[in-house]
Amino acid sequence: MRFQFPQPKPSEITNEHLFKTRRSLIKSLGVGAAALTFPNLLQAVDKCPSSGIQIPDPGLPITPKRAATGYNNYYEFSTDKEAVRILAQALTLSPWQISITGQVEQPLQLDVDEIRKQCEEERLYRFRCVEGWSMVVPWLGVSLSDILKKAKPLSSAKFVRFSSIVNLEEMIGQRRPTLEWPYTEGLRIDEAMHPLTILATGMYGQSLPPQNGAPLRLIVPWKYGFKSIKAIQKIELLEQQPVSSWQAILPNEYGFYANVNPKVAHPRWSQSREVPLGQTKKRPTLMFNGYEEQVASLYSGMDLSKHF
Amino acid sequence: MKLSLFDWFNRHNGWFRILVFSISLIPAALLLLDFQRNQLGFNPFEALITRTGFWAMVFLLITLAITPLRRWLNYLCKLAKLKYGKRLADWNFLIKARRMLGLFSFFYLCWHAGIYLHLEADWSLSWFLQDLADRPFLSAAAVAWLFSCLLAITSPQLARKKMGRHWRHLHRLMYPLCVLAVAHALMEPRTTEYLAVAFAIITAILLLHRLLARFIKSFYRPDDTGLEAKR
């Protein structure tokens, strides 16, 4: 039997970004002291608005970090889930620019660090892979709507397309034509603006490891994991519905919406159960991955077995 | 006259069977050890189901391979002009272990099916029926499991004696059983595809041997089935 060190909860671990900027934190403490004397200054320091949404409790223990960062689907590196962790270390993460273009008033070029400086907050989400496994991960991230609003989307923007990168030097899985590179994904604008949708920059209180999509990935907790595109470089707002990578290659198996739905089976397997990583027994999968209350209204009147 | 290893095994085949029995238990022991030590990886469910399925398949194919193997080894020994092994009967000890190998395949299959029924279907009949409808490769598995049960139940010497020639007819189910098992592996979306293809090729070769032996006169030998395996 091996001894296991007691693991602190992710929320107890000091955020890596906060740790690195602890000196400015001390400075801001000084500001806080000043704010005691000038109370209205305090509001200026607290610039993060609350997302105003009740995030449901995942109802499951947090997945061990070792599993969440050691069992990854990232075909840019390998189709072997456990090889990705090693191969992805080759990716150069900095500098990393993200562009927001298309149907926007003000096209933007953002640095990842700028996004990190936004209101990075912890979100404990369920994550359900289309293959039938799931996890519960404390992500760190910013609300996607906050970022998109900076570019001032036009009313003609109906969809959002996200693209990752092509880097044959470092992403060795891209040398094989498993998918069309770069990997792209899409959301409807109301899905992208939904308060549950975040751009994650970290997990388990630390920056995102390369195998989990560093430096920046999408997290849409009520959709299958492949929608949550990793290593985003381009965000385009479009008038027409884009075609995502998986949809392009296997349109009868992977739809544009890819909402977690236990009642709609994948053509080759059932989606009604899932196995949480690290556990042996399967559990029932929940409608919209347990976020039905928050997102069901987005799809009212739609035939979900047709728009899978 | 010096005794070869074959001769020795043919005369004391109990030892050969003990050897095969111990080797066949190794995968099960390793699986239990890994399970007990929490070494099944990040997705233990997947590891349990794929490893038991893999071993059920391997033992099934070894069982299917005994008769052709005996013929091929006999042929090779003749070609190489070896002193021993030139007679088909020199390899009879392989047949003595065949039933045990088949039962080991059934043993691993029971684990495989039990893991599915307990950890995935949760012993719910309605769930199982729904799953059968959702996943075509499960129907192949269900039929294959029924066949294996029939073969396992009728495997004792007593059943064989009581059933007479019906026993031989029934045990030809082995061939469709192998085809179903391979179909199951090929249709399963998440196994390593190459492995399933390798199983399929091996099965095809072994079944082709039977076809040739059955329909081409020069390949046919009455003692080929192993049922008349006497010295």
Coordinates of C-alpha atoms in Angstrom, one line a residue:
Chain A
M1 CA 0.0 0.0 0.0
R2 CA 1.3 3.4 -0.9
F3 CA 1.0 6.4 1.4
Q4 CA -1.2 9.2 -0.1
F5 CA -0.6 12.7 1.0
P6 CA -3.7 14.5 2.0
Q7 CA -4.7 16.7 -1.0
P8 CA -5.8 20.2 -0.3
K9 CA -9.0 21.3 -2.1
P10 CA -8.3 23.3 -5.3
S11 CA -10.0 26.2 -3.8
E12 CA -7.5 26.2 -0.9
I13 CA -4.5 26.3 -3.2
T14 CA -3.3 29.8 -3.9
N15 CA -4.0 30.6 -7.5
E16 CA -0.7 30.5 -9.4
H17 CA -1.3 33.8 -11.1
L18 CA -2.0 35.4 -7.7
F19 CA 1.1 33.8 -6.3
K20 CA 3.3 35.2 -9.0
T21 CA 1.8 38.6 -8.6
R22 CA 1.8 38.5 -4.8
R23 CA 3.8 41.7 -4.5
S24 CA 1.2 43.7 -6.4
L25 CA -1.3 42.0 -4.1
I26 CA 0.5 43.4 -1.1
K27 CA 0.4 46.8 -2.8
S28 CA -3.3 46.4 -3.3
L29 CA -3.6 45.6 0.4
G30 CA -2.1 49.0 0.9
V31 CA -4.8 50.3 -1.4
G32 CA -7.3 48.5 0.8
A33 CA -5.9 50.2 3.8
A34 CA -6.3 53.5 2.0
A35 CA -9.8 52.5 1.1
L36 CA -10.7 52.1 4.7
T37 CA -10.1 55.8 5.0
F38 CA -11.8 56.5 1.6
P39 CA -14.6 53.9 1.5
N40 CA -15.7 54.7 -2.1
L41 CA -12.3 53.7 -3.5
L42 CA -13.1 50.1 -2.4
Q43 CA -15.6 49.7 -5.2
A44 CA -13.0 50.5 -7.8
V45 CA -10.8 47.7 -6.6
D46 CA -13.6 45.1 -6.8
K47 CA -14.0 45.3 -10.5
C48 CA -15.3 41.8 -11.2
P49 CA -19.1 41.7 -11.6
S50 CA -20.8 38.5 -10.4
S51 CA -21.9 36.3 -13.2
G52 CA -25.4 36.3 -11.7
I53 CA -25.9 32.6 -12.3
Q54 CA -26.4 29.8 -9.8
I55 CA -23.9 27.1 -10.8
P56 CA -25.3 23.7 -9.8
D57 CA -23.3 21.5 -7.5
P58 CA -21.7 18.7 -9.6
G59 CA -22.9 16.2 -7.0
L60 CA -19.7 14.2 -7.5
P61 CA -16.2 14.3 -5.9
I62 CA -13.6 16.4 -7.8
T63 CA -11.7 14.2 -10.3
P64 CA -8.1 13.6 -9.1
K65 CA -5.8 16.1 -10.8
R66 CA -3.6 13.3 -12.0
A67 CA -6.5 11.8 -14.0
A68 CA -7.8 15.0 -15.4
T69 CA -4.3 16.0 -16.6
G70 CA -3.1 12.5 -17.6
Y71 CA -6.1 11.2 -19.7
N72 CA -6.6 13.6 -22.6
N73 CA -8.1 13.6 -26.1
Y74 CA -5.9 16.0 -28.1
Y75 CA -5.5 14.6 -31.6
E76 CA -3.1 17.4 -32.5
F77 CA -0.6 15.4 -30.5
S78 CA -1.7 11.9 -30.4
T79 CA -4.8 9.7 -30.5
D80 CA -3.3 7.9 -27.4
K81 CA -4.9 9.5 -24.4
E82 CA -2.0 8.9 -22.1
A83 CA 0.7 10.0 -24.6
V84 CA -0.8 13.5 -24.9
R85 CA 0.5 14.6 -21.5
I86 CA 4.1 14.0 -22.6
L87 CA 3.9 15.1 -26.2
A88 CA 2.0 18.3 -25.4
Q89 CA 4.9 19.7 -23.4
A90 CA 6.6 20.6 -26.7
L91 CA 4.0 23.4 -27.4
T92 CA 5.3 27.0 -27.1
L93 CA 2.7 28.8 -25.1
S94 CA 4.1 32.3 -25.0
P95 CA 3.7 34.7 -26.7
W96 CA 0.1 33.9 -27.6
Q97 CA -2.3 36.3 -29.3
I98 CA -6.0 35.8 -29.8
S99 CA -7.9 37.6 -32.5
I100 CA -11.6 38.4 -32.4
T101 CA -12.8 39.3 -35.9
G102 CA -15.8 39.0 -38.2
Q103 CA -19.1 40.6 -37.5
V104 CA -17.8 43.0 -34.8
E105 CA -17.5 46.7 -34.6
Q106 CA -14.0 46.6 -33.3
P107 CA -11.8 43.7 -34.3
L108 CA -9.4 42.8 -31.5
Q109 CA -6.0 41.3 -31.0
L110 CA -5.6 40.2 -27.4
D111 CA -2.7 38.7 -25.5
V112 CA -3.5 35.8 -23.2
D113 CA -2.1 37.6 -20.2
E114 CA -4.6 40.4 -20.7
I115 CA -7.4 37.9 -20.5
R116 CA -5.9 36.4 -17.4
K117 CA -5.9 39.8 -15.8
Q118 CA -9.6 40.0 -16.3
C119 CA -11.8 38.5 -13.7
E120 CA -10.4 35.0 -13.5
E121 CA -12.8 33.0 -11.3
E122 CA -13.1 29.4 -10.3
R123 CA -15.9 27.3 -11.8
L124 CA -16.5 23.7 -10.7
Y125 CA -18.0 22.0 -13.7
R126 CA -18.9 18.6 -14.8
F127 CA -17.2 17.5 -18.0
R128 CA -18.7 14.8 -20.2
C129 CA -16.7 13.3 -23.1
V130 CA -18.7 12.0 -26.1
E131 CA -16.8 8.7 -25.6
G132 CA -18.6 8.0 -22.3
W133 CA -16.3 9.1 -19.6
S134 CA -16.6 12.2 -17.4
M135 CA -14.9 14.3 -14.8
V136 CA -15.5 17.1 -12.4
V137 CA -12.9 19.9 -12.8
P138 CA -12.4 23.2 -11.0
W139 CA -11.6 25.5 -14.0
L140 CA -10.2 29.0 -13.7
G141 CA -11.4 31.3 -16.4
V142 CA -13.2 34.3 -17.6
S143 CA -16.7 34.5 -19.0
L144 CA -16.6 34.3 -22.8
S145 CA -19.3 37.0 -23.1
D146 CA -17.1 39.5 -21.3
I147 CA -14.3 38.9 -23.8
L148 CA -16.7 39.0 -26.8
K149 CA -18.3 42.2 -25.6
K150 CA -15.0 44.0 -25.8
A151 CA -15.1 43.5 -29.6
K152 CA -18.7 44.9 -29.7
P153 CA -20.4 42.2 -31.7
L154 CA -22.8 43.5 -34.4
S155 CA -26.4 42.3 -34.5
S156 CA -25.6 40.4 -37.6
A157 CA -23.3 38.1 -35.6
K158 CA -25.4 34.9 -35.2
F159 CA -22.6 32.3 -34.7
V160 CA -19.1 32.1 -33.3
R161 CA -16.3 30.0 -34.8
F162 CA -13.2 29.1 -32.7
S163 CA -10.0 27.9 -34.4
S164 CA -6.9 26.4 -32.9
I165 CA -3.5 26.4 -34.5
V166 CA -1.6 24.5 -37.1
N167 CA 1.9 23.8 -35.9
L168 CA 3.5 20.7 -37.5
E169 CA 6.8 21.3 -35.7
E170 CA 5.4 21.0 -32.2
M171 CA 2.0 19.2 -32.7
I172 CA 3.2 16.0 -34.1
G173 CA -0.2 14.4 -34.3
Q174 CA -1.1 17.0 -37.0
R175 CA 1.3 15.3 -39.4
R176 CA -1.3 12.6 -39.8
P177 CA -4.6 13.6 -41.4
T178 CA -6.8 12.4 -38.5
L179 CA -8.9 15.6 -38.8
E180 CA -8.6 18.7 -40.8
W181 CA -6.2 21.1 -39.2
P182 CA -6.6 23.6 -37.5
Y183 CA -9.3 22.2 -35.3
T184 CA -12.4 24.4 -35.4
E185 CA -15.5 24.5 -33.3
G186 CA -18.6 26.6 -33.3
L187 CA -21.4 27.9 -31.1
R188 CA -24.6 29.8 -31.6
I189 CA -24.2 33.4 -30.3
D190 CA -26.6 32.9 -27.5
E191 CA -24.7 29.8 -26.4
A192 CA -21.4 31.7 -26.5
M193 CA -23.0 34.6 -24.5
H194 CA -24.4 32.2 -21.9
P195 CA -22.9 32.9 -18.4
L196 CA -21.9 29.2 -18.0
T197 CA -19.6 29.4 -21.1
I198 CA -16.1 30.3 -20.1
L199 CA -12.7 30.7 -21.6
A200 CA -10.5 28.7 -19.2
T201 CA -6.9 29.7 -18.5
G202 CA -6.3 27.4 -15.6
M203 CA -7.5 24.4 -13.6
Y204 CA -7.0 23.1 -10.1
G205 CA -5.8 26.6 -9.0
Q206 CA -2.9 26.6 -11.5
S207 CA -2.4 27.6 -15.1
L208 CA -3.7 25.2 -17.7
P209 CA -1.3 22.4 -18.5
P210 CA -0.5 22.1 -22.3
Q211 CA -2.3 18.8 -22.6
N212 CA -5.5 20.4 -21.3
G213 CA -5.5 23.1 -23.9
A214 CA -3.1 25.8 -22.6
P215 CA -2.9 28.7 -22.8
L216 CA -6.6 29.2 -23.5
R217 CA -9.5 26.8 -24.1
L218 CA -13.3 26.9 -24.3
I219 CA -15.4 25.3 -21.6
V220 CA -19.1 24.7 -22.5
P221 CA -20.2 22.4 -19.6
W222 CA -23.5 21.2 -21.1
K223 CA -21.9 20.0 -24.4
Y224 CA -19.7 17.0 -25.1
G225 CA -16.1 17.7 -24.4
F226 CA -15.0 17.9 -28.1
K227 CA -16.9 21.2 -28.3
S228 CA -14.5 22.7 -25.7
I229 CA -11.8 23.5 -28.2
K230 CA -8.2 23.7 -26.9
A231 CA -5.4 26.3 -27.6
I232 CA -7.7 28.8 -29.2
Q233 CA -6.1 31.4 -31.5
K234 CA -8.9 32.8 -33.6
I235 CA -12.5 33.7 -32.6
E236 CA -14.7 34.8 -35.5
L237 CA -18.2 36.1 -35.3
L238 CA -20.3 34.9 -38.3
E239 CA -23.6 35.3 -39.9
Q240 CA -23.8 31.7 -41.1
Q241 CA -23.5 28.5 -39.0
P242 CA -20.0 27.2 -39.3
V243 CA -19.0 23.5 -39.7
S244 CA -16.9 22.1 -36.9
S245 CA -14.0 19.7 -37.4
W246 CA -15.8 16.6 -36.2
Q247 CA -19.0 17.5 -38.0
A248 CA -17.0 17.9 -41.2
I249 CA -15.4 14.4 -41.0
L250 CA -18.4 12.4 -39.5
P251 CA -21.6 14.5 -40.0
N252 CA -23.9 11.6 -39.1
E253 CA -22.1 11.0 -35.7
Y254 CA -21.2 14.5 -34.5
G255 CA -23.7 17.4 -34.9
F256 CA -23.2 21.1 -34.6
Y257 CA -24.9 21.3 -31.2
A258 CA -23.4 18.2 -29.5
N259 CA -25.5 18.8 -26.3
V260 CA -25.1 16.1 -23.7
N261 CA -28.3 14.1 -24.1
P262 CA -28.7 10.6 -22.5
K263 CA -31.7 10.0 -24.8
V264 CA -29.9 10.5 -28.1
A265 CA -27.5 7.6 -28.7
H266 CA -24.3 8.0 -30.7
P267 CA -24.7 5.8 -33.8
R268 CA -22.1 3.4 -32.4
W269 CA -22.8 3.5 -28.7
S270 CA -25.2 4.6 -26.0
Q271 CA -24.9 8.0 -24.3
S272 CA -27.1 7.2 -21.3
R273 CA -24.3 6.3 -18.9
E274 CA -20.9 7.6 -18.2
V275 CA -17.9 6.4 -16.2
P276 CA -16.3 9.1 -13.9
L277 CA -12.5 8.9 -14.3
G278 CA -10.9 6.9 -11.6
Q279 CA -14.1 5.0 -10.8
T280 CA -15.2 1.6 -12.0
K281 CA -19.0 1.9 -11.9
K282 CA -21.0 3.8 -14.5
R283 CA -23.5 6.4 -13.6
P284 CA -26.5 7.7 -15.5
T285 CA -25.8 10.7 -17.7
L286 CA -27.9 13.8 -16.9
M287 CA -29.8 15.9 -19.5
F288 CA -27.5 18.8 -20.6
N289 CA -24.9 17.2 -18.3
G290 CA -26.9 18.5 -15.3
Y291 CA -27.3 22.1 -16.5
E292 CA -30.8 21.6 -17.8
E293 CA -32.2 24.3 -15.6
Q294 CA -29.7 26.9 -16.9
V295 CA -29.6 26.0 -20.6
A296 CA -32.8 24.1 -21.6
S297 CA -34.5 27.4 -22.6
L298 CA -31.9 27.9 -25.4
Y299 CA -33.3 24.9 -27.2
S300 CA -37.0 25.1 -26.6
G301 CA -39.0 24.0 -29.6
M302 CA -36.0 22.2 -31.2
D303 CA -36.0 18.5 -32.0
L304 CA -32.9 17.5 -30.1
S305 CA -32.7 14.1 -31.8
K306 CA -32.4 15.9 -35.2
H307 CA -30.2 18.7 -33.9
F308 CA -27.8 16.4 -32.0
Chain B
M1 CA 15.7 -45.0 -26.6
K2 CA 15.9 -41.4 -25.4
L3 CA 12.6 -39.8 -24.6
S4 CA 11.8 -36.5 -26.3
L5 CA 9.8 -33.8 -24.4
F6 CA 6.8 -34.6 -26.6
D7 CA 7.0 -38.2 -25.7
W8 CA 7.3 -37.4 -22.1
F9 CA 4.3 -35.0 -22.2
N10 CA 2.3 -37.5 -24.1
R11 CA 2.9 -40.1 -21.5
H12 CA 2.5 -37.7 -18.5
N13 CA 0.1 -35.2 -19.9
G14 CA -1.0 -34.3 -16.5
W15 CA 2.1 -32.3 -16.1
F16 CA 1.5 -30.5 -19.4
R17 CA -2.0 -29.6 -18.2
I18 CA -0.8 -28.3 -14.9
L19 CA 1.6 -26.1 -16.8
V20 CA -1.1 -24.8 -19.1
F21 CA -3.4 -24.3 -16.1
S22 CA -0.9 -22.2 -14.2
I23 CA 0.0 -20.1 -17.2
S24 CA -3.6 -19.5 -18.0
L25 CA -4.2 -18.1 -14.5
I26 CA -1.5 -15.5 -14.8
P27 CA -3.6 -12.8 -16.6
A28 CA -6.4 -13.2 -14.0
A29 CA -3.8 -12.9 -11.2
L30 CA -2.3 -9.8 -12.7
L31 CA -5.7 -8.2 -13.2
L32 CA -6.6 -8.8 -9.5
L33 CA -3.3 -7.5 -8.4
D34 CA -3.6 -4.3 -10.4
F35 CA -7.2 -3.9 -9.2
Q36 CA -6.2 -4.4 -5.6
R37 CA -3.3 -1.9 -5.9
N38 CA -5.4 0.7 -7.8
Q39 CA -3.1 0.4 -10.8
L40 CA -5.8 0.1 -13.5
G41 CA -5.1 3.5 -14.9
F42 CA -7.3 6.6 -15.2
N43 CA -10.3 4.7 -16.5
P44 CA -10.5 1.5 -14.5
F45 CA -13.8 0.5 -16.0
E46 CA -12.4 0.6 -19.5
A47 CA -9.2 -1.3 -18.3
L48 CA -11.3 -4.1 -16.7
I49 CA -13.6 -4.6 -19.6
T50 CA -10.9 -4.5 -22.3
R51 CA -8.4 -6.7 -20.5
T52 CA -10.9 -9.4 -19.7
G53 CA -12.3 -9.2 -23.2
F54 CA -8.8 -9.5 -24.6
W55 CA -8.0 -12.6 -22.7
A56 CA -11.3 -14.3 -23.5
M57 CA -10.5 -13.7 -27.1
V58 CA -6.9 -14.9 -26.9
F59 CA -7.9 -18.2 -25.2
L60 CA -10.7 -18.7 -27.7
L61 CA -8.3 -18.4 -30.6
I62 CA -5.7 -20.7 -28.9
T63 CA -8.5 -23.3 -28.5
L64 CA -9.4 -22.9 -32.1
A65 CA -5.8 -23.1 -33.1
I66 CA -5.0 -26.5 -31.5
T67 CA -6.1 -28.7 -34.4
P68 CA -4.4 -26.6 -37.2
L69 CA -1.3 -26.1 -35.0
R70 CA -1.0 -29.9 -34.6
R71 CA -1.1 -30.4 -38.3
W72 CA 1.3 -27.5 -39.1
L73 CA 3.8 -28.5 -36.5
N74 CA 3.7 -32.1 -37.8
Y75 CA 4.3 -30.8 -41.3
L76 CA 7.1 -28.5 -40.3
C77 CA 8.9 -31.3 -38.4
K78 CA 8.7 -33.5 -41.5
L79 CA 10.1 -30.7 -43.6
A80 CA 12.9 -30.1 -41.2
K81 CA 13.5 -33.9 -40.9
L82 CA 13.4 -33.7 -37.2
K83 CA 13.7 -36.9 -35.2
Y84 CA 10.5 -36.3 -33.2
G85 CA 7.3 -34.6 -34.1
K86 CA 7.0 -36.1 -37.5
R87 CA 3.9 -38.1 -36.5
L88 CA 0.6 -36.3 -35.9
A89 CA 0.3 -38.4 -32.7
D90 CA 3.5 -36.8 -31.3
W91 CA 1.4 -33.6 -30.8
N92 CA -1.5 -35.3 -29.1
F93 CA -0.7 -33.7 -25.8
L94 CA -1.9 -30.4 -27.2
I95 CA -5.4 -31.8 -27.6
K96 CA -5.4 -33.0 -24.0
A97 CA -5.2 -29.3 -22.9
R98 CA -7.8 -28.1 -25.4
R99 CA -10.9 -28.4 -23.3
M100 CA -9.2 -26.6 -20.4
L101 CA -8.2 -23.8 -22.7
G102 CA -11.7 -23.5 -24.0
L103 CA -13.0 -23.3 -20.4
F104 CA -10.4 -20.6 -19.6
S105 CA -11.8 -18.6 -22.5
F106 CA -15.2 -19.1 -20.9
F107 CA -13.8 -18.1 -17.5
Y108 CA -12.5 -14.8 -18.9
L109 CA -15.7 -14.3 -20.9
C110 CA -17.7 -14.6 -17.7
W111 CA -15.6 -11.9 -16.1
H112 CA -16.1 -9.7 -19.2
A113 CA -19.8 -10.2 -19.2
G114 CA -20.1 -9.9 -15.4
I115 CA -18.2 -6.6 -15.5
Y116 CA -20.5 -5.3 -18.1
L117 CA -23.7 -6.5 -16.3
H118 CA -22.6 -5.2 -12.9
L119 CA -20.7 -2.0 -13.6
E120 CA -22.5 -0.8 -16.7
A121 CA -26.0 -2.4 -16.9
D122 CA -26.3 -2.5 -13.1
W123 CA -28.4 -5.7 -13.5
S124 CA -31.3 -3.8 -14.9
L125 CA -33.1 -5.8 -17.6
S126 CA -34.8 -2.7 -19.2
W127 CA -31.4 -1.0 -19.4
F128 CA -29.9 -4.1 -21.0
L129 CA -32.6 -4.4 -23.6
Q130 CA -32.3 -0.7 -24.4
D131 CA -28.5 -1.1 -24.7
L132 CA -28.9 -4.0 -27.1
A133 CA -31.0 -1.8 -29.3
D134 CA -28.5 1.1 -29.1
R135 CA -25.3 -0.9 -29.7
P136 CA -25.4 -3.6 -32.5
F137 CA -22.1 -5.1 -31.3
L138 CA -23.8 -6.2 -28.1
S139 CA -26.2 -8.5 -30.0
A140 CA -23.3 -10.4 -31.4
A141 CA -21.9 -10.6 -27.9
A142 CA -25.1 -11.9 -26.4
V143 CA -25.4 -14.7 -29.0
A144 CA -21.8 -15.5 -28.6
W145 CA -22.3 -15.7 -24.8
L146 CA -25.2 -18.1 -25.2
F147 CA -23.1 -20.4 -27.5
S148 CA -20.2 -20.3 -25.0
C149 CA -22.6 -21.3 -22.2
L150 CA -23.8 -24.3 -24.2
L151 CA -20.3 -25.4 -25.0
A152 CA -19.1 -25.0 -21.4
I153 CA -22.1 -26.9 -19.9
T154 CA -21.6 -29.8 -22.3
S155 CA -17.8 -29.9 -21.8
P156 CA -17.6 -32.6 -19.1
Q157 CA -16.7 -36.1 -20.2
L158 CA -20.0 -37.3 -18.9
A159 CA -22.0 -35.0 -21.1
R160 CA -19.9 -36.0 -24.0
K161 CA -20.6 -39.7 -23.5
K162 CA -24.3 -39.2 -23.0
M163 CA -24.7 -37.0 -26.1
G164 CA -22.8 -39.3 -28.4
R165 CA -22.5 -37.9 -31.9
H166 CA -24.7 -34.9 -31.1
W167 CA -21.9 -33.7 -29.0
R168 CA -19.7 -33.3 -32.1
H169 CA -22.5 -31.4 -33.9
L170 CA -23.1 -29.1 -31.0
H171 CA -19.4 -28.4 -30.6
R172 CA -19.2 -27.2 -34.1
L173 CA -20.8 -24.1 -32.6
M174 CA -17.2 -23.1 -31.9
Y175 CA -16.9 -21.8 -35.5
P176 CA -19.8 -19.4 -35.5
L177 CA -18.8 -18.5 -31.9
C178 CA -15.4 -17.3 -33.1
V179 CA -17.0 -15.4 -36.0
L180 CA -19.4 -13.6 -33.6
A181 CA -16.6 -12.8 -31.1
V182 CA -14.5 -11.3 -33.9
A183 CA -17.5 -9.4 -35.2
H184 CA -18.0 -8.1 -31.6
A185 CA -14.4 -6.9 -31.4
L186 CA -14.5 -5.3 -34.9
M187 CA -17.7 -3.5 -34.2
E188 CA -16.7 -2.2 -30.7
P189 CA -15.8 1.4 -31.5
R190 CA -13.2 1.9 -28.8
T191 CA -10.9 -1.1 -28.9
T192 CA -7.6 -0.6 -30.7
E193 CA -8.7 -1.3 -34.2
Y194 CA -5.5 -3.0 -35.2
L195 CA -6.0 -5.6 -32.4
A196 CA -9.5 -6.5 -33.6
V197 CA -8.2 -6.7 -37.2
A198 CA -5.4 -9.0 -36.0
F199 CA -7.9 -11.2 -34.3
A200 CA -10.0 -11.3 -37.4
I201 CA -7.1 -12.3 -39.6
I202 CA -6.0 -15.1 -37.2
T203 CA -9.6 -16.4 -37.1
A204 CA -9.9 -16.3 -40.8
I205 CA -6.7 -18.3 -41.2
L206 CA -7.8 -20.9 -38.7
L207 CA -11.2 -21.3 -40.2
L208 CA -9.7 -21.5 -43.7
H209 CA -7.7 -24.4 -42.6
R210 CA -10.9 -26.2 -41.7
L211 CA -12.4 -25.4 -45.0
L212 CA -9.4 -26.8 -46.9
A213 CA -9.3 -29.9 -44.7
R214 CA -13.0 -30.5 -45.2
F215 CA -13.2 -30.0 -49.0
I216 CA -9.9 -30.8 -50.5
K217 CA -9.1 -34.5 -50.4
S218 CA -5.4 -34.3 -50.1
F219 CA -5.7 -32.2 -47.0
Y220 CA -8.2 -34.4 -45.3
R221 CA -7.1 -36.8 -42.6
P222 CA -9.5 -38.7 -40.5
D223 CA -7.5 -38.2 -37.3
D224 CA -7.4 -34.5 -37.9
T225 CA -10.3 -33.6 -35.6
G226 CA -8.4 -34.7 -32.5
L227 CA -11.4 -36.8 -31.4
E228 CA -9.5 -39.9 -32.3
A229 CA -6.3 -38.7 -30.7
K230 CA -4.9 -42.0 -29.5
R231 CA -1.4 -43.2 -29.5

